[in-house]
Coordinates of C-alpha atoms and ligand atoms in Angstrom, one line a residue:
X25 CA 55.9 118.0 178.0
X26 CA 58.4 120.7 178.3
X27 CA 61.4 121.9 176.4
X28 CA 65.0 121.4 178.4
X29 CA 67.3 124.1 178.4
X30 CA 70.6 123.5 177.2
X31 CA 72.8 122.3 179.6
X32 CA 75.6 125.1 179.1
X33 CA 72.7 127.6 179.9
X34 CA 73.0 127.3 184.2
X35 CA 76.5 128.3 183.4
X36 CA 76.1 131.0 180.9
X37 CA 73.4 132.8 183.6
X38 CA 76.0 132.3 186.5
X39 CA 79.1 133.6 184.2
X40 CA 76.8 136.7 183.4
X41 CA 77.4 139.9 185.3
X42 CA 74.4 141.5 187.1
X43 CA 75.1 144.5 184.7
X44 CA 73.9 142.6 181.6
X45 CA 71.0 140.8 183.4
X46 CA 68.0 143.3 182.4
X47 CA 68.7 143.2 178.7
X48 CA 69.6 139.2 178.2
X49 CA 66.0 139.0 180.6
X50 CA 64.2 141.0 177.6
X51 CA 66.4 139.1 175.1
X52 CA 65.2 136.0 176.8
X53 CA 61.5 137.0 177.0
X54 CA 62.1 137.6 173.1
X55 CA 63.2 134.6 172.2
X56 CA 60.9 132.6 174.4
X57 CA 63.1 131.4 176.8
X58 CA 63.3 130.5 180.4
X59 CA 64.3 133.5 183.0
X60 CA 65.1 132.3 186.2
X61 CA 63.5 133.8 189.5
X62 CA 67.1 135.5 190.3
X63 CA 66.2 137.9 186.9
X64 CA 69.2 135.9 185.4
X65 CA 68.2 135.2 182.0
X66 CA 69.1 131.2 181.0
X67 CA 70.2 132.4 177.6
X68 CA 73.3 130.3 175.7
X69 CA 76.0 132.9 175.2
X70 CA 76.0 132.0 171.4
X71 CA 72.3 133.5 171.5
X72 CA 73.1 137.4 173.0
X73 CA 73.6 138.5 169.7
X74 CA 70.0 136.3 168.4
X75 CA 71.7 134.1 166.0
X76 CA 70.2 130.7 166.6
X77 CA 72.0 128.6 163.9
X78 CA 75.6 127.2 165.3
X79 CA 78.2 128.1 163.1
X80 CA 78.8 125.3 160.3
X81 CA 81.8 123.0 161.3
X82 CA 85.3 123.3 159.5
X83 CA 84.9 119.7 158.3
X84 CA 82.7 119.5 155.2
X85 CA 78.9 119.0 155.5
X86 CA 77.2 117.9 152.3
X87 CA 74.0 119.7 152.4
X88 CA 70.8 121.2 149.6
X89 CA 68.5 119.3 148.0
X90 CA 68.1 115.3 147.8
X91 CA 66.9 114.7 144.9
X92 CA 66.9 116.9 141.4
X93 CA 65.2 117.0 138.3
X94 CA 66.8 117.6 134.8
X95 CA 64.7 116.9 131.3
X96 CA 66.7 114.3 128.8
X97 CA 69.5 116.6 126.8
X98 CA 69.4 119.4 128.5
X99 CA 72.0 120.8 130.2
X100 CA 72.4 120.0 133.3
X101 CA 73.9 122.2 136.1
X102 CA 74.5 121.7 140.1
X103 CA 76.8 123.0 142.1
X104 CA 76.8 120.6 145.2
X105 CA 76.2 122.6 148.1
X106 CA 78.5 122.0 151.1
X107 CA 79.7 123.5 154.0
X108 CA 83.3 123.4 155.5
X109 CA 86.9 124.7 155.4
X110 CA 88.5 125.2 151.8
X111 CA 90.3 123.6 149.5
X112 CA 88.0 120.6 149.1
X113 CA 87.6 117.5 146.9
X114 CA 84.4 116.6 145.7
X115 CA 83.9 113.1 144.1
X116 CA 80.7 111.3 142.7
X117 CA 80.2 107.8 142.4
X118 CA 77.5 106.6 140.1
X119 CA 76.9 109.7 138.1
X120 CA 74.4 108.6 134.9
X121 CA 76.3 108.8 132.0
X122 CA 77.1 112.6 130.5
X123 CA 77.3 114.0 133.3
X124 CA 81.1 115.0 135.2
X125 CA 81.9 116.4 138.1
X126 CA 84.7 119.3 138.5
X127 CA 86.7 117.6 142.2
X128 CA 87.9 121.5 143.0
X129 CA 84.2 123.2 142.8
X130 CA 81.9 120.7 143.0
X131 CA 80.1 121.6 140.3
X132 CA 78.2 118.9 137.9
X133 CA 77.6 119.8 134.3
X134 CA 76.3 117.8 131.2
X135 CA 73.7 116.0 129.5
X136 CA 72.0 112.6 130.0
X137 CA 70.7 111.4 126.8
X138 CA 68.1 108.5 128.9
X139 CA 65.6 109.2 131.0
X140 CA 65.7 107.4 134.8
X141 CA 66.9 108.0 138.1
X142 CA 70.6 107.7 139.3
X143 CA 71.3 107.5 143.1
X144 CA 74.9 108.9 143.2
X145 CA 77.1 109.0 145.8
X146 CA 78.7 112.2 146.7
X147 CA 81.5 112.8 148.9
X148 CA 83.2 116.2 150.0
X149 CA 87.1 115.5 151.7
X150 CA 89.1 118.6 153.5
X151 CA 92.0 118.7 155.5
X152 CA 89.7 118.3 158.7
X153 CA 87.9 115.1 157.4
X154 CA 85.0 114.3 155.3
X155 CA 81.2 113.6 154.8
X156 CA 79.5 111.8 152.1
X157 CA 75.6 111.5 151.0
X158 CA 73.1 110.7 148.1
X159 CA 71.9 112.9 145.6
X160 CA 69.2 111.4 143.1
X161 CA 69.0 112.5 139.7
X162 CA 66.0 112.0 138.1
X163 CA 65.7 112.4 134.0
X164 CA 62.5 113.1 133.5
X165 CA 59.7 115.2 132.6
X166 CA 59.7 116.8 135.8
X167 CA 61.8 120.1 137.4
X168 CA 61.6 122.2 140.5
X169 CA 61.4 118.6 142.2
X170 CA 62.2 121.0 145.9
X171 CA 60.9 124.1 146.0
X172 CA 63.7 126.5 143.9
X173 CA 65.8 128.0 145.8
X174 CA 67.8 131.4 145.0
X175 CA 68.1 135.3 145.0
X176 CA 65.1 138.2 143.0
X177 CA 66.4 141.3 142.2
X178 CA 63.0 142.8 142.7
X179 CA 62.6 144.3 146.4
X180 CA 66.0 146.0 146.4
X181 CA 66.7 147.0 142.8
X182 CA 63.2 147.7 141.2
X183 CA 64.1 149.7 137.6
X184 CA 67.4 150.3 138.6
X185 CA 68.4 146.2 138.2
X186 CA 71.5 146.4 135.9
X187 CA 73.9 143.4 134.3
X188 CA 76.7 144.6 136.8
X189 CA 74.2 144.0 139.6
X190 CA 73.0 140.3 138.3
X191 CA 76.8 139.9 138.0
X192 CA 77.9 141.1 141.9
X193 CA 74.9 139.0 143.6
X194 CA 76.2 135.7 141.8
X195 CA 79.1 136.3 143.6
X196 CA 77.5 137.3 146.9
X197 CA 75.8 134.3 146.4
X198 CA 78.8 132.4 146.3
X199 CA 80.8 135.1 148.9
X200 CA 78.1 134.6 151.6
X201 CA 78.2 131.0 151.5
X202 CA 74.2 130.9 150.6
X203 CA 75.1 128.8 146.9
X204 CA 76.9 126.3 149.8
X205 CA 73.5 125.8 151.4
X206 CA 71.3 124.9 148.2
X207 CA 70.7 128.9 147.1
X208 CA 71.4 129.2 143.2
X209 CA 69.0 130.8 140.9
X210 CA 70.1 134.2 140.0
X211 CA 67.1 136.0 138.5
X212 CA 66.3 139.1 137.1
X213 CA 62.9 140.7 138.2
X214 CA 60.7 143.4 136.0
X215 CA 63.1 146.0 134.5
X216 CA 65.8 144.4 132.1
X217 CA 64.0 145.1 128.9
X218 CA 63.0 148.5 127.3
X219 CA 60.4 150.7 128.8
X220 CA 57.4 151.2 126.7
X221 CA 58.0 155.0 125.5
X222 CA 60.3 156.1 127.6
X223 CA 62.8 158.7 126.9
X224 CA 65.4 157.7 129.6
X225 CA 68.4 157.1 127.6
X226 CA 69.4 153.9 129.2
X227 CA 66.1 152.0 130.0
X228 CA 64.0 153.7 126.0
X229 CA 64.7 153.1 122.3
X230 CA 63.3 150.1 119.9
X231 CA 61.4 147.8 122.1
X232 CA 62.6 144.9 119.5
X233 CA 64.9 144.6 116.7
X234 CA 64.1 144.2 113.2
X235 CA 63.7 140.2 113.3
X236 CA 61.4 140.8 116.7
X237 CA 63.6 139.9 119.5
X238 CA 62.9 141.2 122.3
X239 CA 65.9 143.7 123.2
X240 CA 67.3 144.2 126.8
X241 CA 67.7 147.9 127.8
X242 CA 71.4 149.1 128.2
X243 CA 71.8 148.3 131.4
X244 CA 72.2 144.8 130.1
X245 CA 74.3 144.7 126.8
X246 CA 74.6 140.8 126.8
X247 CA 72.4 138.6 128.3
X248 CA 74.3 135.5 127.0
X249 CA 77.7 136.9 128.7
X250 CA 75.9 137.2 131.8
X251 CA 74.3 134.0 132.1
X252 CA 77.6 132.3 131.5
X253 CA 79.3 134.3 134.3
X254 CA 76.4 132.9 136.7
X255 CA 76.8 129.5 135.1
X256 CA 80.6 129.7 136.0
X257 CA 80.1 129.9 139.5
X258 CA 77.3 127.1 139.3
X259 CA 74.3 129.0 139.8
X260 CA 71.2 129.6 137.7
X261 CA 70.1 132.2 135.8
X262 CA 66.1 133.7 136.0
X263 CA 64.7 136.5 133.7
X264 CA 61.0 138.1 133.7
X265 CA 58.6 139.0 131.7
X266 CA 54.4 139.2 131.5
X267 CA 52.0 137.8 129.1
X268 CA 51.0 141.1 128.4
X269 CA 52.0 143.7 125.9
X270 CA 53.4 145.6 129.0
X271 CA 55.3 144.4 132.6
X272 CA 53.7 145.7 135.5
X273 CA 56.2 148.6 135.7
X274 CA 55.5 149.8 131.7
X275 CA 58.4 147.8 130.2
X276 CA 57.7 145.6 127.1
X277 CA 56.1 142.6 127.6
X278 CA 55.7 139.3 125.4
X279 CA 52.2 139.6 123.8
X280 CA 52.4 138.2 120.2
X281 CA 55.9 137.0 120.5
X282 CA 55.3 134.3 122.9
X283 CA 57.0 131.4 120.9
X284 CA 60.0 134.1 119.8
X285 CA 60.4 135.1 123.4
X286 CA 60.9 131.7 124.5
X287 CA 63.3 130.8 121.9
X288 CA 65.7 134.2 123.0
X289 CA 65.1 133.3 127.0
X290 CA 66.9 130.0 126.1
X291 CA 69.3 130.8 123.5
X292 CA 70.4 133.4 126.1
X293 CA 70.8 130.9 128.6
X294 CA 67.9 131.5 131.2
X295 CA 67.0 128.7 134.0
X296 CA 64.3 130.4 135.2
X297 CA 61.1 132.3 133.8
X298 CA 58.4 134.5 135.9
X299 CA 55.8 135.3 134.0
X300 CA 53.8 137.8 135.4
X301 CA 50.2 138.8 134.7
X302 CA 50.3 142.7 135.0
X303 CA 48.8 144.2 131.5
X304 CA 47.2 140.8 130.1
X305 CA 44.2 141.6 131.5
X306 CA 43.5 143.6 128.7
X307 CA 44.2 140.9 126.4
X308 CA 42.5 138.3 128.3
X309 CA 39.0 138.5 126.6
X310 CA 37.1 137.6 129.7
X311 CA 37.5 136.2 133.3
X312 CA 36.5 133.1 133.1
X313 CA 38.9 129.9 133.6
X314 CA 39.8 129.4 129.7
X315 CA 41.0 133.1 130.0
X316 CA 43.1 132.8 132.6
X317 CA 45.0 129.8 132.3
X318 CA 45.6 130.6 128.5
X319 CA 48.3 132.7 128.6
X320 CA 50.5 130.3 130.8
X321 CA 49.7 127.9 129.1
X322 CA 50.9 129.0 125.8
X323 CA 54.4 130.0 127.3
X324 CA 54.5 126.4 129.4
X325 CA 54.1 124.9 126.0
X326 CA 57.1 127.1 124.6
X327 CA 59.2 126.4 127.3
X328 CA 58.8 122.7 126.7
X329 CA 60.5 123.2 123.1
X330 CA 64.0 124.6 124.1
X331 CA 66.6 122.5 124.5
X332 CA 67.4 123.7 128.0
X333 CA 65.3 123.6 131.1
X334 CA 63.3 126.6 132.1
X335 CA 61.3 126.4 135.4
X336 CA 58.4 128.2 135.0
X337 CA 56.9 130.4 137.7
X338 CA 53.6 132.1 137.5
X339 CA 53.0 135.1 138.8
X340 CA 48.7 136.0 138.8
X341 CA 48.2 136.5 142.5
X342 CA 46.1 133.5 143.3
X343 CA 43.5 134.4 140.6
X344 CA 40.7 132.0 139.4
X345 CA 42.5 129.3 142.3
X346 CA 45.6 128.8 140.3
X347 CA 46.9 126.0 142.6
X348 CA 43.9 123.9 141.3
X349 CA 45.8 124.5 137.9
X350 CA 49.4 125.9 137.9
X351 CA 51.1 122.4 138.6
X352 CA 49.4 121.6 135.0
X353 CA 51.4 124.7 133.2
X354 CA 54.6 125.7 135.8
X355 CA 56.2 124.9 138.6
X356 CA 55.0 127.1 141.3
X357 CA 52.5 129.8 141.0
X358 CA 52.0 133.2 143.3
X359 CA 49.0 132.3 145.4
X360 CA 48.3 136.2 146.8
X361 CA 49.7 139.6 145.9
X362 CA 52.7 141.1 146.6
X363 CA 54.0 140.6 149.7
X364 CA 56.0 144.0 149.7
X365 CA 52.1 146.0 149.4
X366 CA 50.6 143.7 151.4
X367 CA 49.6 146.0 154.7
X368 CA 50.7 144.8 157.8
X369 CA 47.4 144.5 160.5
X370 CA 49.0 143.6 164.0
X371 CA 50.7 141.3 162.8
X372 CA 53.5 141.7 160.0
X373 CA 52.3 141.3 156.5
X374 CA 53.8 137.8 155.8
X375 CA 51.5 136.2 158.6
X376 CA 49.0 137.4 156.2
X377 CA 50.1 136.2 153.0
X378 CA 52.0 133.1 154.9
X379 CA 48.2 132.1 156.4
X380 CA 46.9 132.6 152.8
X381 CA 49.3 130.5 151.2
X382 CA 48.6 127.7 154.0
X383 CA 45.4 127.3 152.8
X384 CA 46.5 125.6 150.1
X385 CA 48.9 122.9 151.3
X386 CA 47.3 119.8 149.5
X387 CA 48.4 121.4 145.8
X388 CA 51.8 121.6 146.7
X389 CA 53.6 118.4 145.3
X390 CA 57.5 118.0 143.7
X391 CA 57.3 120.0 140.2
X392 CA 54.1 122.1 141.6
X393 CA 54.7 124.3 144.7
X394 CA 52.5 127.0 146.3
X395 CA 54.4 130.6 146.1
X396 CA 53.6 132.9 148.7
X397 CA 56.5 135.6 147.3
X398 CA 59.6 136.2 148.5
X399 CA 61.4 136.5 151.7
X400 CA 61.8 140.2 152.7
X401 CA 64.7 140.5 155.7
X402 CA 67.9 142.0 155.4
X403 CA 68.1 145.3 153.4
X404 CA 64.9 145.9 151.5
X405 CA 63.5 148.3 149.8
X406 CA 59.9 150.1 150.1
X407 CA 57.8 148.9 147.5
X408 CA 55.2 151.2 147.5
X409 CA 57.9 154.2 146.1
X410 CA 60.2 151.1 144.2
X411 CA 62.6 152.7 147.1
X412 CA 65.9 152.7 148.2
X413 CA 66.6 149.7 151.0
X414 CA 66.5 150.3 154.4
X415 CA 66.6 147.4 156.9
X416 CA 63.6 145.7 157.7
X417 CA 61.9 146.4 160.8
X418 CA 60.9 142.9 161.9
X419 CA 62.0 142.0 164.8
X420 CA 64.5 138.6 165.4
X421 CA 61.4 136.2 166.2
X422 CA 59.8 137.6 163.4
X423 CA 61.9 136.7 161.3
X424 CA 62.6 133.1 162.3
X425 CA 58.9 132.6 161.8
X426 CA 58.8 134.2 158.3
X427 CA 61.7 131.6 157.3
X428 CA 60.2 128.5 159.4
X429 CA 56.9 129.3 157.8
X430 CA 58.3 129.0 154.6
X431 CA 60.1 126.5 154.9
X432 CA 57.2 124.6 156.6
X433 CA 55.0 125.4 153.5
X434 CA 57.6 124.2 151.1
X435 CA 57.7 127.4 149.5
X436 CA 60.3 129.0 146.9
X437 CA 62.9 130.3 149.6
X438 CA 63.4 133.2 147.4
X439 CA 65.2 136.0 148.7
X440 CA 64.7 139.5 147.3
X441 CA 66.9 141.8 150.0
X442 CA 70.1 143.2 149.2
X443 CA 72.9 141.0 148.5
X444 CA 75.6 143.5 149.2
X445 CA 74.9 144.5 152.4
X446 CA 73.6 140.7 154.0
X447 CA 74.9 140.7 157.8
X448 CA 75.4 138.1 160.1
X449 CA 72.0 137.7 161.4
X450 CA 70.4 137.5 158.0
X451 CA 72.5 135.0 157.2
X452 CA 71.8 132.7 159.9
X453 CA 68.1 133.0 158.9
X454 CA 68.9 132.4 155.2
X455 CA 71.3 129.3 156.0
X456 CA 70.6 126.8 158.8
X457 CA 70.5 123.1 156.7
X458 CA 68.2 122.0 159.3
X459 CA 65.5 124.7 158.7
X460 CA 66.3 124.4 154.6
X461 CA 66.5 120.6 155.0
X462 CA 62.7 120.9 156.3
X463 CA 61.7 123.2 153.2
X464 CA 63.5 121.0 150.6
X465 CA 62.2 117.5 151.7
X466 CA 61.8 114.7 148.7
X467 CA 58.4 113.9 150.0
X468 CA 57.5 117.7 148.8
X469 CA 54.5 118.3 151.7
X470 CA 53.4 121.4 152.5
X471 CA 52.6 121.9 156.2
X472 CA 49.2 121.5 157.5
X473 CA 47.6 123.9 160.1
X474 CA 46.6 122.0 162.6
X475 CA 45.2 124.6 165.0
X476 CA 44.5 128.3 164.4
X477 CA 43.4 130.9 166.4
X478 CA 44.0 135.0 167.5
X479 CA 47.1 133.5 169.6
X480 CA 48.4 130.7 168.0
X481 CA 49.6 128.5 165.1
X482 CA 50.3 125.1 164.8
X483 CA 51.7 123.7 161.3
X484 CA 53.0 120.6 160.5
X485 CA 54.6 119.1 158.0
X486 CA 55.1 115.2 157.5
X487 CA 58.6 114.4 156.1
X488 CA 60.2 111.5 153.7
X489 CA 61.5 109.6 157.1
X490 CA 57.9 109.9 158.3
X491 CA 59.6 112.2 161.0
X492 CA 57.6 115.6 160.9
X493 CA 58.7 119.6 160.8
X494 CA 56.2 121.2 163.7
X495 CA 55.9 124.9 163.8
X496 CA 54.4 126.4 166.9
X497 CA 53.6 130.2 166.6
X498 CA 52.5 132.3 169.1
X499 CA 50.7 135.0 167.3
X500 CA 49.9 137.3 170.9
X501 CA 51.7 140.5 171.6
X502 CA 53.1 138.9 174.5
X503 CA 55.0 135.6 175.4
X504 CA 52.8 132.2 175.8
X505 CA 52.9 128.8 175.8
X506 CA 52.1 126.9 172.7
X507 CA 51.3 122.9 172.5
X508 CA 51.2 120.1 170.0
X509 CA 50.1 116.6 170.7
X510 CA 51.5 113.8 168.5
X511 CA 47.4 113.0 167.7
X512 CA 47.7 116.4 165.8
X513 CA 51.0 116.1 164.3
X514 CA 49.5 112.6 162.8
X515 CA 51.9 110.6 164.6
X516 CA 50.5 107.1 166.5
X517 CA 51.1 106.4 170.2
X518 CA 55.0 105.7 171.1
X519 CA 58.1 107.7 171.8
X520 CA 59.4 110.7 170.0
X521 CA 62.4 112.9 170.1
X522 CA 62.1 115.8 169.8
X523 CA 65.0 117.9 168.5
X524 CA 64.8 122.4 167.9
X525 CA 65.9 123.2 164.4
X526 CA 67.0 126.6 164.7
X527 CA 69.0 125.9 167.6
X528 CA 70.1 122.2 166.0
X529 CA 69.9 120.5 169.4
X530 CA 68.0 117.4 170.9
X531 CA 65.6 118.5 173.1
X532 CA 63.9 115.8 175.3
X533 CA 62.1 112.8 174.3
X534 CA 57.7 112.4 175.0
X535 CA 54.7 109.9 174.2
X536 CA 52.5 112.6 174.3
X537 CA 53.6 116.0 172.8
X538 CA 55.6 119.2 173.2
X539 CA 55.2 122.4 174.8
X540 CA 57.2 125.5 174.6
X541 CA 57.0 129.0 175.6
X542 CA 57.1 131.1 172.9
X543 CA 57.9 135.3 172.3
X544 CA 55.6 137.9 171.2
X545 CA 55.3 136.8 167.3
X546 CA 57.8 134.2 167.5
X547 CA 58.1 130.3 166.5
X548 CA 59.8 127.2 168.4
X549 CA 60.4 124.9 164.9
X550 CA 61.1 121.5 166.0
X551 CA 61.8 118.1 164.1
X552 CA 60.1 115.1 165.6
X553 CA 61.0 111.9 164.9
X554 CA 60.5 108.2 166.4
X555 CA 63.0 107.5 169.8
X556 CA 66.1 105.8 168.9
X557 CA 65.7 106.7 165.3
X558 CA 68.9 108.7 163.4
Ligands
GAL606 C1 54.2 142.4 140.4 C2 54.8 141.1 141.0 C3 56.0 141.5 141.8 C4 57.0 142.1 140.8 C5 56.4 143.3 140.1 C6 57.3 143.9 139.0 O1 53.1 142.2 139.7 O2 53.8 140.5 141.8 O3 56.6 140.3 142.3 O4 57.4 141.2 139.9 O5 55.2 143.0 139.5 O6 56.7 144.9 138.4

């Protein structure tokens, strides 16, 4: 039970000159890895700089989500996510009936007037070569079949979100290659609509218009314009508002105008809805169950009206157990508070909400996921003072165990830094398929914990293939060895390979389980699946 290193890794420590050795040894004891008695670190050159994920190949690489959801006549929208040099040719075999494909973008629009499920066989062709998989369309009753996947405006832009802004990060989206790994919803956090008697210029004035529609502030003259330039590029568009008569940050909310609101979200051309508690607990009219799930339930039953699809996301910070109920009225519900306030003990703040969330793994099932809030790396700003960003001080194994936790716990990978200023080693958090292949899994899972302690964290997550995503976290201030056993990770007696996500390599093969050795708050996220299995 140990992990191999790579086999280019004697030669990268003997290439090394002695000058380099101390910091590639810390860089090493960072990323958990071996360091030789000689003080030569056996560190992969591609892994100085901490990226993990190997670049993606120039030949294309269908990747995202298997499977899909889409309700009968609505629209339907997905840009097929894939990897590899451009131009490319996309083609679909099999397609329901409705539904097209554009061959230069890849992108499937339409509608399906039957309800069923349609295995269709994509296939992406470049001058290099070509790659070809399933996608299953299911019309149905069900969305958010994988955990939703996309960009929040919220830690980076707070009240200073604009339309220009929504506009630039669908094309980041696009720029950075994230829509080519399954990231598309677009969406709009607290902000867009008018401020509750505010005399700012651009965010006061009439909080509706004279029929009662809700009206954006200036910073967004036309929502309907904007949705269509995000639907352009493929991507989906999310808006926010709160049950109450005010949005957390004092901006009109939808009290009284639910059915109205709903109506406008969709004729505007909104994919996406958080609705967020903030003020309704002056509406509420008590505490008890009833009360709570009221609200959201009134808006789910809105939402199920328009003739487009609106994923519903509820945002009441785990109150009165909303994953007993939230898969009953949405399609993934907040299951603590804000991640951005949460205060960081000794270890950073999304152990904390991430251990929360965990808690909860038998709730999460395709349509119903567990949301424990977005993923904070990059440029972010300070919550506390709705700030300007500055970049996050997690360290590199921090945050590939923020992103292996979430995608472990099939959670919304959400992320909420800035899209302007995403750098190489964000990115390589944000897009390795193997990771997001893990999060967005058919079989919908979340990971289980199967050990806990001050030290360590074991999750693991059982997959469609009945291979299994295993997590091992070493939670200590220093580096230590972490262990599974295939009892743990549910799997019977036999032979298992054992192959490290981040790094997208085969590893070595055991009957019994897996070891690694592991840096201070760091994760080795491994795929383990039955010998001589694909
Ligand atoms: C909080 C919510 C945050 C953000 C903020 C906006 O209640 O949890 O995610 O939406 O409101 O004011």
């Amino acid at each position: 039970m140990n992990m191999t290193p790579s086999p280019t890794q004697g030669a990268a420590s003997r290439r090394r000159r002695p000058s380099t050795w101390c910091w590639v040894s810390l860089l090493a004891a960072l990323l958990g890895l071996p360091v030789s008695n000689s003080g030569a670190a056996e560190v992969d050159p591609a892994e100085d700089s901490g990226i993990l994920t190997p670049p993606a190949p120039a030949t294309p690489r269908l990747q995202g989500p298997r499977v899909t959801g889409v309700r009968k006549g609505s629209p339907f929208l997905h840009r097929v996510p894939a990897t590899g040099e451009r131009p490319m040719t996309f083609s679909a075999v099999g397609l329901p009936a409705g539904l097209g494909l554009d061959p230069k973008t890849g992108i499937i629009t339409g509608r399906v007037d039957q309800e069923g499920t349609s295995v269709v066989t994509l296939t992406a062709v470049n001058a290099q070569g070509r790659d070809s998989r399933t996608l299953r369309i299911v019309v149905g009753t069900t969305l958010a079949l994988t955990p939703p996947m996309g960009w929040n405006s919220w830690y980076i832009h707070y009240d200073r979100v604009s339309d220009r802004i929504m506009r630039e990060a669908a094309d980041q989206m696009v720029a950075t290659g994230m829509a080519d790994y399954g990231y598309e919803y677009v969406n709009i956090d607290d902000c867009w609509m008018v401020k509750v008697d505010s005399k700012d210029p651009e965010l006061g004035g009439e909080v509706r218009d004279a029929d009662g529609r809700l009206r954006p502030n200036r910073r967004f003259p036309d929502m309907r314009a904007m949705t269509e330039y995000i639907h352009a590029r493929g991507l989906k568009a999310g808006l926010y508002t709160s049950p109450g008569p005010k949005t957390c940050a004092g901006f009109a909310g939808s009290y009284g105008h639910e059915a109205l609101d709903a109506r406008t979200f969709a004729d505007w051309g909104f994919d996406f809805l958080k609705y967020d508690w903030c003020s309704y607990t002056e509406k509420a009219g008590g505490k008890e169950l009833e009360h709570m799930v009221k609200p959201y339930r009134l808006i789910w039953s809105e939402l199920q009206k328009q003739s487009r699809d609106i994923v519903h996301n509820l945002c009441q910070y785990g109150m009165a157990d909303v994953w007993t109920w939230g898969g009953t009225v949405g399609n993934c519900w907040r299951t603590t508070g804000d991640l951005g306030l949460e205060n960081a003990g000794r270890l950073p703040a999304f152990y904390s909400i991430g251990l929360s969330n965990a808690r909860h793994a038998e709730h999460a099932k395709p349509g119903g996921w567990n949301d424990p809030d977005y993923i904070l790396i990059g440029w972010v700003g300070n919550a506390h003072k709705m700030g300007e960003g500055t970049r996050t001080t997690l360290t590199p194994l921090e945050q590939y165990s923020y992103m292996s936790m979430w995608s472990l716990m099939a959670a919304p990978l959400i992320f909420s830094g800035d899209m302007a200023r995403l750098d190489a080693f964000t990115l390589n958090i944000l897009c390795n398929h193997e990771v997001i292949d893990l999060n967005q899994d058919p079989l919908g899972r979340q990971a289980r914990i199967v050990r806990k302690s001050e030290q360590e964290l074991v999750m693991v997550k059982e997959l469609e293939d009945g291979s299994r995503g295993i997590g091992l976290f070493n939670l200590g201030e220093a580096p230590a060895s972490v262990k599974v056993s295939w009892a743990e990770a549910g799997l019977s007696g036999g032979r298992y390979a054992i192959r490290d996500v981040w790094r997208q390599k085969d590893l070595v093969e055991s009957e019994s389980g897996f070891e690694s050795r592991i840096g201070r708050h760091g994760v080795r996220l491994v795929r383990v699946r039955a010998a001589g299995r694909p």
